[in-house]
Every structure is written in structure tokens, then in C-alpha cells.
Short mmCIF file of C-alpha atoms in Angstrom, two decimals:
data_model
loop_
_atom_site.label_atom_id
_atom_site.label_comp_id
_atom_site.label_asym_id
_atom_site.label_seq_id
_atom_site.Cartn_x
_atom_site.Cartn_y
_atom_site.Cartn_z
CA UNK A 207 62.37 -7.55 84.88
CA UNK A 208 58.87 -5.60 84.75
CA UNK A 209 58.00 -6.83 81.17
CA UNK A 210 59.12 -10.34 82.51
CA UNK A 211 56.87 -10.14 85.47
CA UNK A 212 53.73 -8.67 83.06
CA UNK A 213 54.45 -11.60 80.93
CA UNK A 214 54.41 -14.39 83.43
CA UNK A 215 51.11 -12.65 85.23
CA UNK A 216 49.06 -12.45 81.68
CA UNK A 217 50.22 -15.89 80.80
CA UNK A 218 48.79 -17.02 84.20
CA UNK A 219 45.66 -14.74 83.78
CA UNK A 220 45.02 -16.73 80.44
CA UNK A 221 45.74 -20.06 81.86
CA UNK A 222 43.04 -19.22 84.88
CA UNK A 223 40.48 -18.25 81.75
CA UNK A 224 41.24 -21.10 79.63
CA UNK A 225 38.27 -23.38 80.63
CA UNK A 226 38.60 -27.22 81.14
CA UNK A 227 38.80 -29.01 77.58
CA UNK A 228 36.37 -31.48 78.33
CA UNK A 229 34.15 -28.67 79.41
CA UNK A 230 34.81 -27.52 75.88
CA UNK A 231 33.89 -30.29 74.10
CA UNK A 232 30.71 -30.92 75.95
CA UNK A 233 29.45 -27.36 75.48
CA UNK A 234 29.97 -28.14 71.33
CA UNK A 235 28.60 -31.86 72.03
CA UNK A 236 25.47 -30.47 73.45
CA UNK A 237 25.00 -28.42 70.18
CA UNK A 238 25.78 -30.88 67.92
CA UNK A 239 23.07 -32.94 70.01
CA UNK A 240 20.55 -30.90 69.59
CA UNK A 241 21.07 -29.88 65.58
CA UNK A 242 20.69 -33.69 65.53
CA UNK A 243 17.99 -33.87 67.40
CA UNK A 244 15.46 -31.94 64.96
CA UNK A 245 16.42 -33.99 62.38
CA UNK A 246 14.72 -37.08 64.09
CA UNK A 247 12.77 -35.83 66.54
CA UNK A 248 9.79 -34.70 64.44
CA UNK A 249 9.14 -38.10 63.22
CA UNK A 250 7.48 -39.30 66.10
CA UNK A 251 5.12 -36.23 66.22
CA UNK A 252 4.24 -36.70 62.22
CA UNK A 253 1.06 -38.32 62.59
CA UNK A 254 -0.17 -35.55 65.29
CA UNK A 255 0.73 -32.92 63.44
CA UNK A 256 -0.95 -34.19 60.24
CA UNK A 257 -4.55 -34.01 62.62
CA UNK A 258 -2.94 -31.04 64.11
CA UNK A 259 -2.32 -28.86 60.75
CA UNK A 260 -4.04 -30.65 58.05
CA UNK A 261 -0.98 -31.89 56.53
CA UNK A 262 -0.87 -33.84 53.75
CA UNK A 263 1.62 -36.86 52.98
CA UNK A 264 3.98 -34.66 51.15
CA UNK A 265 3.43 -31.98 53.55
CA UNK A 266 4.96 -34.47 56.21
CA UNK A 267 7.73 -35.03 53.86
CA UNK A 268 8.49 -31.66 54.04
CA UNK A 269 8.40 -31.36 57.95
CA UNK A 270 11.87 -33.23 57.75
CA UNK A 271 13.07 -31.98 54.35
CA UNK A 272 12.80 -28.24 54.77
CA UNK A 273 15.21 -28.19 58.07
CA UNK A 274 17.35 -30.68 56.48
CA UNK A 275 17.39 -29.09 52.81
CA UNK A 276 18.35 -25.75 54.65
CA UNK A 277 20.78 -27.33 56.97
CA UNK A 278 22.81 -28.68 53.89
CA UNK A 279 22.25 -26.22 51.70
CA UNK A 280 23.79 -23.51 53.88
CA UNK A 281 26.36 -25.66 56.11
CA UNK A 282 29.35 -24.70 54.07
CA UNK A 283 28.32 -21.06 54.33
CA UNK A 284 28.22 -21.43 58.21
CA UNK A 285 31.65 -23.35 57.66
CA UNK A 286 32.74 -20.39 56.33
CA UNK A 287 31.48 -17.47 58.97
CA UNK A 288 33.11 -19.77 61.57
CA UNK A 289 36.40 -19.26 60.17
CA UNK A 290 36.12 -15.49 58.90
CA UNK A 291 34.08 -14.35 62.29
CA UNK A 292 34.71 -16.75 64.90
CA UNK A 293 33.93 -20.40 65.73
CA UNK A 294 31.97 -19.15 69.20
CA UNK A 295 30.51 -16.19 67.78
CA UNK A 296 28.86 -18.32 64.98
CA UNK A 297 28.13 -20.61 67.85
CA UNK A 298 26.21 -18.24 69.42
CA UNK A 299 24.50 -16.77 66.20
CA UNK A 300 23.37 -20.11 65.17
CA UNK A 301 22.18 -21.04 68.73
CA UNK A 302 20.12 -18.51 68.92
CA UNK A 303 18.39 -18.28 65.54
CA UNK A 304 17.47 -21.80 66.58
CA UNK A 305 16.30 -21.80 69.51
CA UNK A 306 13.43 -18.65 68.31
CA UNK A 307 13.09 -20.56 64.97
CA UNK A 308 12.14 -23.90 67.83
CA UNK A 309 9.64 -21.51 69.34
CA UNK A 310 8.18 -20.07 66.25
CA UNK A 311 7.43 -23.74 65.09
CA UNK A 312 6.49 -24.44 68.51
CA UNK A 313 3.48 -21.96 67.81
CA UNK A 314 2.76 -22.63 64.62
CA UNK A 315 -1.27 -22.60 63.40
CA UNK A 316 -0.72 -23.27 60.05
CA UNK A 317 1.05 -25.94 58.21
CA UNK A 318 3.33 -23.01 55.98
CA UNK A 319 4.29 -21.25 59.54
CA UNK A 320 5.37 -24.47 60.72
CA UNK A 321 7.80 -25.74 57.20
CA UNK A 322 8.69 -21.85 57.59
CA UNK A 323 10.05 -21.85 61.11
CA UNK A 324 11.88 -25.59 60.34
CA UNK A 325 13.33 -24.24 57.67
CA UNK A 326 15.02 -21.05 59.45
CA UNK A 327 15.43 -23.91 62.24
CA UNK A 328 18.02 -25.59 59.73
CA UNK A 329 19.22 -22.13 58.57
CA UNK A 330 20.28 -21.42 62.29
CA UNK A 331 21.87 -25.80 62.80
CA UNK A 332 24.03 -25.02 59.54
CA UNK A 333 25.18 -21.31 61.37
CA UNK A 334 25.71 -23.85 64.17
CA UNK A 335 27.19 -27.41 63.67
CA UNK A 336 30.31 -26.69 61.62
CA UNK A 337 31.58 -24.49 64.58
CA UNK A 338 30.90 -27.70 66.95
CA UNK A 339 33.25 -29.63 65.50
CA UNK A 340 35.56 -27.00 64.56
CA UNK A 341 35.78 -26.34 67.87
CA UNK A 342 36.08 -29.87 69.27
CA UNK A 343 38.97 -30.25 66.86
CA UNK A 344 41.15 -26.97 67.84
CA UNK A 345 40.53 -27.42 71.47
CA UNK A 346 41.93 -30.83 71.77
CA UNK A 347 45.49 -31.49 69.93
CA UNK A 348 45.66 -34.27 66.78
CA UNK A 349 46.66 -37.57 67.57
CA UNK A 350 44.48 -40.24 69.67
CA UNK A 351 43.10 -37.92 72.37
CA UNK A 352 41.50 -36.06 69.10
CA UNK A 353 40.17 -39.55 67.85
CA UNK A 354 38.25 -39.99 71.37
CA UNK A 355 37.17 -36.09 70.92
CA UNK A 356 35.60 -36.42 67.44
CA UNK A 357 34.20 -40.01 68.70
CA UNK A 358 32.67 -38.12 71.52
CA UNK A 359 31.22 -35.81 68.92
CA UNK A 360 30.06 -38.42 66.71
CA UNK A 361 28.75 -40.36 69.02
CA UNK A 362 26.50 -37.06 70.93
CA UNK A 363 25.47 -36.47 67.37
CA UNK A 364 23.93 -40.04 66.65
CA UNK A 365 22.58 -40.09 69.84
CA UNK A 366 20.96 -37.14 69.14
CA UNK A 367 19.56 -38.86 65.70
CA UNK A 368 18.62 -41.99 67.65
CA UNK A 369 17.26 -40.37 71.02
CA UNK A 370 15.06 -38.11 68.63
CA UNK A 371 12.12 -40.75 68.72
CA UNK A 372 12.14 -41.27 72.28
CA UNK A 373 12.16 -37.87 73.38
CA UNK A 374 9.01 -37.29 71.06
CA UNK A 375 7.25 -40.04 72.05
CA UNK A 376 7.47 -39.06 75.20
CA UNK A 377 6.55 -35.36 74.98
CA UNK A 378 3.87 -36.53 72.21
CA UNK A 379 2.46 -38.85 74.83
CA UNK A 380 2.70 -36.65 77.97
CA UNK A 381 2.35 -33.00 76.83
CA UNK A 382 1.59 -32.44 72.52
CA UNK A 383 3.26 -32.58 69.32
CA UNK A 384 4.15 -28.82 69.74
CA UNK A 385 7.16 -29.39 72.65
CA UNK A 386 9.10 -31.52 70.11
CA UNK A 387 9.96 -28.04 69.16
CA UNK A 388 9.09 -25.83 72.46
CA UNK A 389 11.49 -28.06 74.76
CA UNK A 390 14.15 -26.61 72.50
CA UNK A 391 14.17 -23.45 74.10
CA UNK A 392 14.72 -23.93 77.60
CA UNK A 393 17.75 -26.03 76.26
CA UNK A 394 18.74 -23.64 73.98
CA UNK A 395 19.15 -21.07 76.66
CA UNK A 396 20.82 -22.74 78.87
CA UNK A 397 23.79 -23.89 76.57
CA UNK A 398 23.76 -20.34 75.10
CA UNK A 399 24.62 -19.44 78.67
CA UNK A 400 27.51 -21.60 78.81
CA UNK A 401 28.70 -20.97 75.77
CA UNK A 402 29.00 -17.26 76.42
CA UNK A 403 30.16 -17.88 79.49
CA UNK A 404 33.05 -20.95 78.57
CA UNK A 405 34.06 -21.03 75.04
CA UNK A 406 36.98 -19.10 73.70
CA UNK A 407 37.13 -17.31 70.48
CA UNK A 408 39.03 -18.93 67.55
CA UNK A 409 39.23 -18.03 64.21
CA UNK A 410 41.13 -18.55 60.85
CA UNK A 411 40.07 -14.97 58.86
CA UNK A 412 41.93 -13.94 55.59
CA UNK A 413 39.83 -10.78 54.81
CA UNK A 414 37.92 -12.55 52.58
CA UNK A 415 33.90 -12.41 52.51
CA UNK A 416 31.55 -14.78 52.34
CA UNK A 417 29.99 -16.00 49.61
CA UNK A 418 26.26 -15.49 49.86
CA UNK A 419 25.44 -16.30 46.18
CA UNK A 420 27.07 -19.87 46.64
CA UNK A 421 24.77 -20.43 49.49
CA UNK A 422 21.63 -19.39 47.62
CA UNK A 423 22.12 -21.66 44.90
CA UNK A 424 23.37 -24.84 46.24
CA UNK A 425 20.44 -24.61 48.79
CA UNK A 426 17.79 -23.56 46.01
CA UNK A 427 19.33 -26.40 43.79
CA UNK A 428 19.06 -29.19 46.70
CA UNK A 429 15.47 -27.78 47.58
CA UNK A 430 13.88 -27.58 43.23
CA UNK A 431 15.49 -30.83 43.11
CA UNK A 432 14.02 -32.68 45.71
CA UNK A 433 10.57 -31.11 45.13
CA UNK A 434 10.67 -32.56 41.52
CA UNK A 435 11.59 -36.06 43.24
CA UNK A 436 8.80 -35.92 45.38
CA UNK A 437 6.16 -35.22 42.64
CA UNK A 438 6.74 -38.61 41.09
CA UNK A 439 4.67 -40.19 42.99
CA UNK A 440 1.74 -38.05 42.26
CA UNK A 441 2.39 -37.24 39.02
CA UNK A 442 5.18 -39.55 37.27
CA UNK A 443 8.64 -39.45 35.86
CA UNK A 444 7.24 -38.02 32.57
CA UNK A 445 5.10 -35.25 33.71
CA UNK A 446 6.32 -31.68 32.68
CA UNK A 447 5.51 -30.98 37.05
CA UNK A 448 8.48 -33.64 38.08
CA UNK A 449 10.85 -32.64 34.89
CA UNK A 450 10.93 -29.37 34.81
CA UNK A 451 11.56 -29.21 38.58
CA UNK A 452 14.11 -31.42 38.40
CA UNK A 453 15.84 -30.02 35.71
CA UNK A 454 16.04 -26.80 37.28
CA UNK A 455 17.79 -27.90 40.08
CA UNK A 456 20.30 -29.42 38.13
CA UNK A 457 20.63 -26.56 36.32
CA UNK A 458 20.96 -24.87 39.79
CA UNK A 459 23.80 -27.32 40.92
CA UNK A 460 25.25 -26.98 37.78
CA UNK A 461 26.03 -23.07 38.18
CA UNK A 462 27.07 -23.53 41.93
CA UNK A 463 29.91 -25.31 40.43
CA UNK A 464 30.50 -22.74 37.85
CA UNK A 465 30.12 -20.04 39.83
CA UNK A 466 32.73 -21.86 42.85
CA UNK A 467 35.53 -22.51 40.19
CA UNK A 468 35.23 -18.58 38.88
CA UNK A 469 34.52 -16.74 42.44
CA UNK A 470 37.78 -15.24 43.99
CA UNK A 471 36.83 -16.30 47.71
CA UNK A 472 34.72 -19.78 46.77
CA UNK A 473 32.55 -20.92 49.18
CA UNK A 474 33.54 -24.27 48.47
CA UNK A 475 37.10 -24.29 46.80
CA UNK A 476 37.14 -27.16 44.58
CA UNK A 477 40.43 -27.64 44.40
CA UNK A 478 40.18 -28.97 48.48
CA UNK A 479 38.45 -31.95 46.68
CA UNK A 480 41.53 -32.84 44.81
CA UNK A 481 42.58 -34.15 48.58
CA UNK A 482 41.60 -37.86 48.27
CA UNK A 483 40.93 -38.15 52.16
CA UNK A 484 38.27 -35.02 51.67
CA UNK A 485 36.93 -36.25 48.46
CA UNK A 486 36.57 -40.06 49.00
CA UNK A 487 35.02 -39.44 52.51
CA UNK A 488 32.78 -36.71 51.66
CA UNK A 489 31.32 -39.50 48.91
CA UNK A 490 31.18 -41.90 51.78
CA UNK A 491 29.16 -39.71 53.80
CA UNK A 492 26.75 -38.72 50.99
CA UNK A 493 25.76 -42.42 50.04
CA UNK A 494 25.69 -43.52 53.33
CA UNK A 495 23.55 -40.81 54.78
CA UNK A 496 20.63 -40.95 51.48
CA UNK A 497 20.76 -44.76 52.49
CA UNK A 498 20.32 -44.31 56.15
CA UNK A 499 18.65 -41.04 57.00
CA UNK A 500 15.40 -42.82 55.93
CA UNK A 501 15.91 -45.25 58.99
CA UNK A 502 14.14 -42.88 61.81
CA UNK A 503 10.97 -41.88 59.36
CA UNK A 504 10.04 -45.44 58.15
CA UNK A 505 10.48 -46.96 61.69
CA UNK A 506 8.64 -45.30 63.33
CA UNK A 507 6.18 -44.80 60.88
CA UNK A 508 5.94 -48.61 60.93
CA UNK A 509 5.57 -48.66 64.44
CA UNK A 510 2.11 -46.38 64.28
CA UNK A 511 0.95 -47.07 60.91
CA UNK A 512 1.22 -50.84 60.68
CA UNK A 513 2.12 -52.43 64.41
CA UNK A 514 -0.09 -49.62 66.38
CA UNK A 515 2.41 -48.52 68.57
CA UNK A 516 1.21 -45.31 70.24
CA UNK A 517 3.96 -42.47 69.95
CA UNK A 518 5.39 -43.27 73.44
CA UNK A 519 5.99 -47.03 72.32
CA UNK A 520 7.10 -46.44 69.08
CA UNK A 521 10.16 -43.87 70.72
CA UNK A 522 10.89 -46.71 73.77
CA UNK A 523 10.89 -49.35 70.65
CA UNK A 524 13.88 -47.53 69.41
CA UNK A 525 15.79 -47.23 72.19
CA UNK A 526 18.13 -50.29 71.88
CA UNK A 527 19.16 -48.72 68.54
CA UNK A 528 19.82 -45.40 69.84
CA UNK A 529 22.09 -47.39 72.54
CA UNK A 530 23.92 -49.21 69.74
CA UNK A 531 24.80 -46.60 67.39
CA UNK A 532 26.45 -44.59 70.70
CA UNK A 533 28.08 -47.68 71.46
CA UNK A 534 29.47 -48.14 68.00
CA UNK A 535 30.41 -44.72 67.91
CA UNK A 536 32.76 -44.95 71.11
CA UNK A 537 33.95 -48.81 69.75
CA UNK A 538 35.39 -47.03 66.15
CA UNK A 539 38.11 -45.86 67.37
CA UNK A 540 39.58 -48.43 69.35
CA UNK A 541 39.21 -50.50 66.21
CA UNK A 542 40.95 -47.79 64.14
CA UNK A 543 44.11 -48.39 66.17
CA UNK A 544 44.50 -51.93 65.24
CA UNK A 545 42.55 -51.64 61.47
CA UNK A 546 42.91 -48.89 60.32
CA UNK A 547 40.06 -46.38 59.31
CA UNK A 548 39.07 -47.16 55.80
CA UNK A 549 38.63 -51.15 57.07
CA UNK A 550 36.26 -49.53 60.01
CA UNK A 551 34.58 -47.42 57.78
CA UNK A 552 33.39 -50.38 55.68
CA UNK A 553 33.20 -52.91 58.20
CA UNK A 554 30.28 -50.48 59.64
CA UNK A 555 28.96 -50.20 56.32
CA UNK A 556 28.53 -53.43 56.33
CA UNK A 557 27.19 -54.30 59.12
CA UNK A 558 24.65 -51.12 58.42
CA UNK A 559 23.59 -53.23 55.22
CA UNK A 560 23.22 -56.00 56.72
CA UNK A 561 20.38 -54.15 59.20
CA UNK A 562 18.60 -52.50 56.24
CA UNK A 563 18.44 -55.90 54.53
CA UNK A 564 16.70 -57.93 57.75
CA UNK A 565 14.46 -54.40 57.89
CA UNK A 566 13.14 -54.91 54.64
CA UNK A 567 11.82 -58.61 55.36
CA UNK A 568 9.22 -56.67 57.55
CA UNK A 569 5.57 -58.35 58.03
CA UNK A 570 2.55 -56.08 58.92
CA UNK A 571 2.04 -58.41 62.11
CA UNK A 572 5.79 -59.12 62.82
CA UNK A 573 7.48 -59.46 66.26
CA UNK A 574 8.79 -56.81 68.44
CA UNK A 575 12.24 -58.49 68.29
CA UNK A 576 12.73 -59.27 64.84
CA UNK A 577 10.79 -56.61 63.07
CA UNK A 578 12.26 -53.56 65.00
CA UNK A 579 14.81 -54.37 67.93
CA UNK A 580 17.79 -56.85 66.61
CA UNK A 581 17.75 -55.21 63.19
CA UNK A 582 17.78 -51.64 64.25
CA UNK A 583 20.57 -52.70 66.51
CA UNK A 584 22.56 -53.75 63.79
CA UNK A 585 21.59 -51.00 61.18
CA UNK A 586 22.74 -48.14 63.90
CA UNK A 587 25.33 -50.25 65.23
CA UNK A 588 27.17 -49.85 61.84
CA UNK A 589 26.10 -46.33 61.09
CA UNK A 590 28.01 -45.66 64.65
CA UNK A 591 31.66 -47.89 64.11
CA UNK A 592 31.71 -45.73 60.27
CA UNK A 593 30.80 -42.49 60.97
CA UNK A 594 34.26 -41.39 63.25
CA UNK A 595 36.69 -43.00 60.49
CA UNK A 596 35.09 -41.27 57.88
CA UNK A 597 34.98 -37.99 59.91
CA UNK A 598 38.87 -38.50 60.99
CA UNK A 599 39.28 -39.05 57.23
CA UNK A 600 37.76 -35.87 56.11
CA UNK A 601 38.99 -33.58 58.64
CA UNK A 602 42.64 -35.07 58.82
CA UNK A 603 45.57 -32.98 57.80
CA UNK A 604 43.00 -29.83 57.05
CA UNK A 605 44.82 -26.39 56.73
CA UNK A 606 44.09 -24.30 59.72
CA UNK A 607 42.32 -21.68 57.72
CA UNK A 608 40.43 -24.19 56.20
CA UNK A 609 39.00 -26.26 59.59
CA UNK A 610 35.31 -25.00 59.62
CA UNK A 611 35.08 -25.48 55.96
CA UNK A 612 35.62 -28.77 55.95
CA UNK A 613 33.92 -29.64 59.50
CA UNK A 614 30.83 -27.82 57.27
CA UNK A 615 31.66 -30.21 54.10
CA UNK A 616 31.24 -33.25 56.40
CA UNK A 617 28.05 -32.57 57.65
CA UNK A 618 26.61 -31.07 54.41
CA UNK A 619 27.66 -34.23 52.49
CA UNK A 620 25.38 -36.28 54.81
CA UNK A 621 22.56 -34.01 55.41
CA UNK A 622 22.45 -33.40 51.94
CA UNK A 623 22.50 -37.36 50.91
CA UNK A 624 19.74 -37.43 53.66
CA UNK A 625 18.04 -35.16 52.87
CA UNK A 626 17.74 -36.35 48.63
CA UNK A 627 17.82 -39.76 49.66
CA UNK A 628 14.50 -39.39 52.09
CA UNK A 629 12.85 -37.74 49.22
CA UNK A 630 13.35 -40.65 46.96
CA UNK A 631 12.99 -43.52 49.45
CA UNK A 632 9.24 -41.46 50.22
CA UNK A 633 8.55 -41.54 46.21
CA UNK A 634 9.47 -45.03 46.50
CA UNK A 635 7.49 -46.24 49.60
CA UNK A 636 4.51 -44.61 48.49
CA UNK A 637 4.44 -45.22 45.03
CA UNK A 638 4.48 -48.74 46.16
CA UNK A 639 1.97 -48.30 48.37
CA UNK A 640 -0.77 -47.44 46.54
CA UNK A 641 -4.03 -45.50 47.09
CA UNK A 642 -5.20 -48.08 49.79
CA UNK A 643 -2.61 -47.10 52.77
CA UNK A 644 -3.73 -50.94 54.31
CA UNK A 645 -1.04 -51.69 56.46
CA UNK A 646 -0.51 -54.30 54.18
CA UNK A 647 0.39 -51.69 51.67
CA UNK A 648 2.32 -49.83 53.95
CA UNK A 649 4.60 -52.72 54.93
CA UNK A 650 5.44 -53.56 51.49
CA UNK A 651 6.12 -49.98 50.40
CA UNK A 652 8.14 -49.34 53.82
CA UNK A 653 10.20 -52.61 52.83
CA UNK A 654 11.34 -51.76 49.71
CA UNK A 655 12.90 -48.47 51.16
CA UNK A 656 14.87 -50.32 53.08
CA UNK A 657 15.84 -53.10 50.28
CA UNK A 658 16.74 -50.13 48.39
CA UNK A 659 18.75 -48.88 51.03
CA UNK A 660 20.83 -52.02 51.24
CA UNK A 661 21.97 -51.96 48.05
CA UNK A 662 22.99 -48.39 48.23
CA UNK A 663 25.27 -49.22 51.26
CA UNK A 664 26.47 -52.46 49.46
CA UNK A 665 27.68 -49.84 46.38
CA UNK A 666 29.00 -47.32 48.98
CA UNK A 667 30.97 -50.08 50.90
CA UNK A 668 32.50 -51.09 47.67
CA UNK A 669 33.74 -47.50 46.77
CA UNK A 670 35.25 -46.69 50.51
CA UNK A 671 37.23 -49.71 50.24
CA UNK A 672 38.51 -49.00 46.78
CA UNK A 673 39.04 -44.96 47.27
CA UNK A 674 39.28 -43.99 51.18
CA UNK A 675 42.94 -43.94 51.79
CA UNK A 676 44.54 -46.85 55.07
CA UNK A 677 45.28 -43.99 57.18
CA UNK A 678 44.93 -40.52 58.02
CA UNK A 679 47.00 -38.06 57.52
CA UNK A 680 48.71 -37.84 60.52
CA UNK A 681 49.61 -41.22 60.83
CA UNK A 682 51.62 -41.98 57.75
#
């Protein structure tokens, strides 16, 4: 009768600790929001901090590219941590390497300090946002209230990609470039509070240890290779500075592979890709994030360069598209019930394309309206409705053991098609450009990014709806 009693007062001990679920979820939300975040809200700020730092054009490139090369070079290894050390203690690692990484770039005097601190800023988002979903996804059980979760979770994370330009606008405008970065911290430390304070350890550990040298080279691979990309523009396909850059991360890539199909603990078992719902979706997500990641830099780039928008503007300007790709993100699911997700997933793509493709008809004296507002509805509009299908799909049916692996495999597939696909879309908007940066010039360089885009989500609809199974797992 004593045991009995100890029993029943523990259990009710643990069910006073457990905190609320939706309190859960919004503590991982508000971390997925702000890995997001960084990834757009620097673009806003780029033409300050090229007066700022003496940046060049390729050192603005690299503003974006360094957190986002780290970010998806080391997601899977974060993945990993998560389910070897625990989801909230890599939550709390990663937070915090951010948030004095945010600070450090917040700082910066020199152009190098500030690449170096966004580059340990994506180190610390990949420690971070596989652990936000993992989280999201064994706090709330599978079935339709999981679908709203991860919806919830998309949709924090666009909004985080679309609110990126507004928020630096606004602290451009009102304060400097420097608090895109500095407001970080504040924020940082006060969801590092809840965090400690809310979230539950979980973990999936087998004793095995983490495979550093994995990590090294698919994130030295990723970075060689879209160096070599970007030196095309100054110095050709041909050149022995783009080739042998670009062969070398290939080469790198290459052994990642080999070394993942030889190591004993893989970071990145291959043999998880022989599940069509993991491979077919991660796919998705690569081709649709090199063809929309662009979307942020070149708008608002537009917005200064060409239509004179000052930074404020060019962030309120994008508003209505940071509205639609939330709303599309909550809409998915609903439409998943009735369509199923690999009919969503394309459907958005779709819709996506059709956004890129009015983008790219841009004038250097065009209209508010239909230059920036009814096609950016429509290109983040889709980006929102595909997104949560193609994460359901991914993350569907996913061994317990194996949860933070392949949260980290969905957001390394499209940071790292982001992240490649920026670096060519640059090459290919400046190359077209020319020397004489009119914003003529611009405009026509700026428009075939996006016509290039659209045809990249044209191909990627095409292979969803030919290799993404009907259904997830859990509903056959």
C-alpha cells in the first residue's frame, strides 16, 4: 500500500511539472523564429553595412551565405547531439552560442569579425533548430493535432523569414544596421529563461558518438563549393580560381558520402534515404529552397537599389508577403485533410512559380502593387501551403531514435538549397548586370533570378508529383 501511495504521489508530482503543451511548442516556435530570422533579417541592413564595413558585393553575399553555409553544413550534426544529449540541452547550447555569436556581430569593426561571428551565428541555429522541431513533434502525439503543431512551426519559421525585412527596416531606420544583430540578445535571454525554466528533457541516445568528421566535410564541401560559384562572375566558368574551387568541393561532398556509408555511427545514415517519404521530400525541400531563398535578397534589394525605398519602406513593402506565407502555412493543413499532402505540396509549388514568374517581369519604375505586393503575395503564399506537407512527409513514420536526425535533414536540405541556390542566382544577377549597376541594369539582372527561379520550381513541382508518396505514413 506504501509503494502504491509513492507511486500515485510521483505520478502526480510529474503531472504538476509537466508544463502546458502549447507552452511547449511556443518556447521551440520562438527558436525556430528567430534561427529564421537571421537568415532574412540582414538583407535589409546590406546596403548600411556595405558604407558601414567597406564591403564589397561578394562580401554582402557572404553576410547571408556564411550563417546559412554553417547552418546547413552542421544541422545534421546538431540533429544528432539532440538525440545522443538531449533535445533541451542542445536547445540551450545552441541558444546560447547564438545569442553571443548576435552580439559579437553586433560589435563588429571589421568586415572578417562580422562573416566570423555570422558564421558561429549559424554554427549555434544548426545546435538549435533540429531540437525545435524535435521537440514540437514528441510533445504533441501523431495524428491531426501534430499536423496543426508542425503547421504552427512552419508557419513561426516563415514568418520569421518574411518578418526579417520589416524588423530591419525598422531598426535600420530608427536605431543602425548593428541591432539587426544586437536585438537578438535581449530575445535570446529571455527564451533561454523559459526554456530552462519549461522544457523537459528528451532524448533517443544509443551510446554512440557523434560524428565530427562528417560535419567538417559536408560544411567545408557546401562552403569551397559555393565560393567557386561565386567567382564566376568575376572571373568566369573557365578560370583555374572558379574550377579548382569548385572541384574541391565536390571532391569534399564526394568523401562525406564515402566516409557516411563506411563510419560505424554515420552522421547521416544513408540507408534512411532508401525511405521514399525522407528521400523524395528532402529533394523537394532542396529545389524549392535554392529557388526561393533568393526571394528576401533580390526584393529588397530592388526596393533600395532600383525603386529608392529607404530601409523602413522596403521592410513595410514586404509585409503583405510575410502575412501570406503565415497564412498559407496555417491553410496546408486543412487542405491536406481533403487532398492529400503530395497534391498540397505541388499545388504551393505552383502557385510559388507562378509569383517568381510575375517577379521577373519587373520594370525599374514599376508600381508598388504589381512590382512587389500581389506577386510577393503569391510567391510566399505558395512557399507557405508546401512547406508543412513536405515537412509531415519527411518526418512521418521516423524511428524514435532517429527524430532529431531527420527534423536536422529537413532543415539542412533547404538551407543548404538556399544557401547554393543564392550563390548562383547572385552570379547570375550580376553577371547580367554588368559593370554599370544603372538601375536599369539592376532590374534586368534581378529579373532573370527570378525567371530562373521559376523554372526551377516548375522542375521541382514536376518531381514531387511524380515521387512524394499520397499520404503519410500514418495515414495509410
Amino acid at each position: 500500500m506504501a509503494h502504491m501511495l509513492e507511486t500515485t504521489d510521483t505520478a502526480r508530482r510529474s503531472a504538476r511539472a509537466a508544463p502546458p503543451m502549447w507552452l511547449v511548442v511556443a518556447l521551440a516556435c520562438a527558436g525556430q523564429f528567430l534561427v529564421v530570422l537571421d537568415i532574412s533579417v540582414v538583407n535589409v541592413a546590406l546596403p548600411s553595412m556595405r558604407g558601414g564595413l567597406a564591403l564589397g558585393e561578394q562580401g554582402l553575399q557572404w553576410v547571408v551565405n556564411a550563417y546559412a553555409i554553417a547552418f546547413a553544413g552542421f544541422m545534421l550534426l546538431g540533429g544528432r547531439a539532440g538525440d545522443l544529449y538531449g533535445r533541451k540541452r542542445m536547445f540551450l547550447v545552441g541558444l546560447g552560442l547564438f545569442t553571443l555569436a548576435s552580439l559579437a556581430g553586433g560589435l563588429a569593426q571589421e568586415g572578417w569579425q562580422l562573416l566570423l561571428a555570422r558564421a558561429v551565428q549559424g554554427l549555434g541555429a544548426a545546435v538549435l533548430a533540429p531540437s525545435t522541431l524535435t521537440i514540437v513533434t514528441s510533445a504533441v502525439p501523431e495524428g491531426a493535432a501534430r499536423a496543426r503543431a508542425i503547421a504552427t512551426w512552419t508557419a513561426v519559421g516563415a514568418g520569421g523569414g518574411a518578418a526579417g525585412g520589416f524588423v530591419g527596416g525598422v531598426l535600420v531606420d530608427a536605431l543602425s544596421w548593428r541591432w539587426v544583430l544586437l536585438i537578438n540578445v535581449p530575445v535570446g535571454a529571455l527564451v533561454l529563461a523559459g526554456a530552462a525554466r519549461w522544457l523537459t528533457e528528451s532524448r533517443a541516445g544509443d551510446g554512440r558518438r557523434l560524428d565530427l568528421p562528417g560535419a567538417l566535410l559536408v560544411t567545408a564541401g557546401l562552403a569551397t563549393l559555393a565560393y567557386g560559384i561565386s567567382q564566376t562572375e568575376a572571373e568566369g566558368w573557365a578560370a583555374a580560381a572558379t574550377l579548382v574551387p569548385l572541384c574541391a568541393g565536390l571532391v569534399l561532398l564526394a568523401l562525406f558520402l564515402l566516409a557516411e556509408a563506411r563510419a560505424k555511427a554515420p552522421l547521416m545514415p544513408l540507408g534512411l534515404l532508401r525511405l521514399r517519404s525522407v528521400a523524395s521530400a528532402n529533394v523537394a525541400m532542396l529545389i524549392s529552397g535554392s529557388a526561393m531563398f533568393c526571394m528576401w535578397f533580390f526584393m529588397t534589394l530592388y526596393a533600395q537599389n532600383v525603386l529608392g525605398y529607404t530601409p523602413l519602406e522596403a521592410g513595410l513593402a514586404l509585409v503583405p508577403s510575410s502575412l501570406a506565407v503565415i497564412i498559407g502555412s496555417k491553410l496546408a493543413p486543412r487542405l491536406m485533410r481533403t487532398a492529400g499532402p503530395r497534391t498540397v505540396a505541388v499545388l504551393g509549388t505552383l502557385v510559388a512559380a507562378t509569383g517568381f514568374g510575375w517577379q521577373s517581369t519587373m520594370t525599374a519604375d514599376g508600381a508598388y502593387l504589381t512590382a512587389i505586393m500581389f506577386p510577393g503575395i503569391l510567391m510566399m503564399l505558395g512557399a507557405g501551403v508546401a512547406a508543412t506537407p513536405l515537412a509531415s512527409l519527411a518526418t512521418s513514420g521516423a524511428a524514435p531514435e532517429e527524430a532529431g536526425l531527420v527534423s536536422g535533414l529537413v532543415n539542412t536540405s533547404r538551407t543548404m538549397g538556399g544557401s547554393l541556390g543564392l550563390a548562383i542566382m547572385s552570379t547570375i544577377a550580376a553577371a547580367h548586370t554588368g559593370p554599370t549597376r544603372t538601375p536599369h541594369s539592376l532590374t534586368e539582372g534581378y529579373a532573370l533570378a527570378f525567371r530562373t527561379s521559376t523554372a526551377l520550381l516548375a522542375a521541382g513541382a514536376v518531381v514531387m508529383w511524380l515521387w512524394l508518396p499520397r499520404r503519410t505514413r500514418e495515414e495509410h
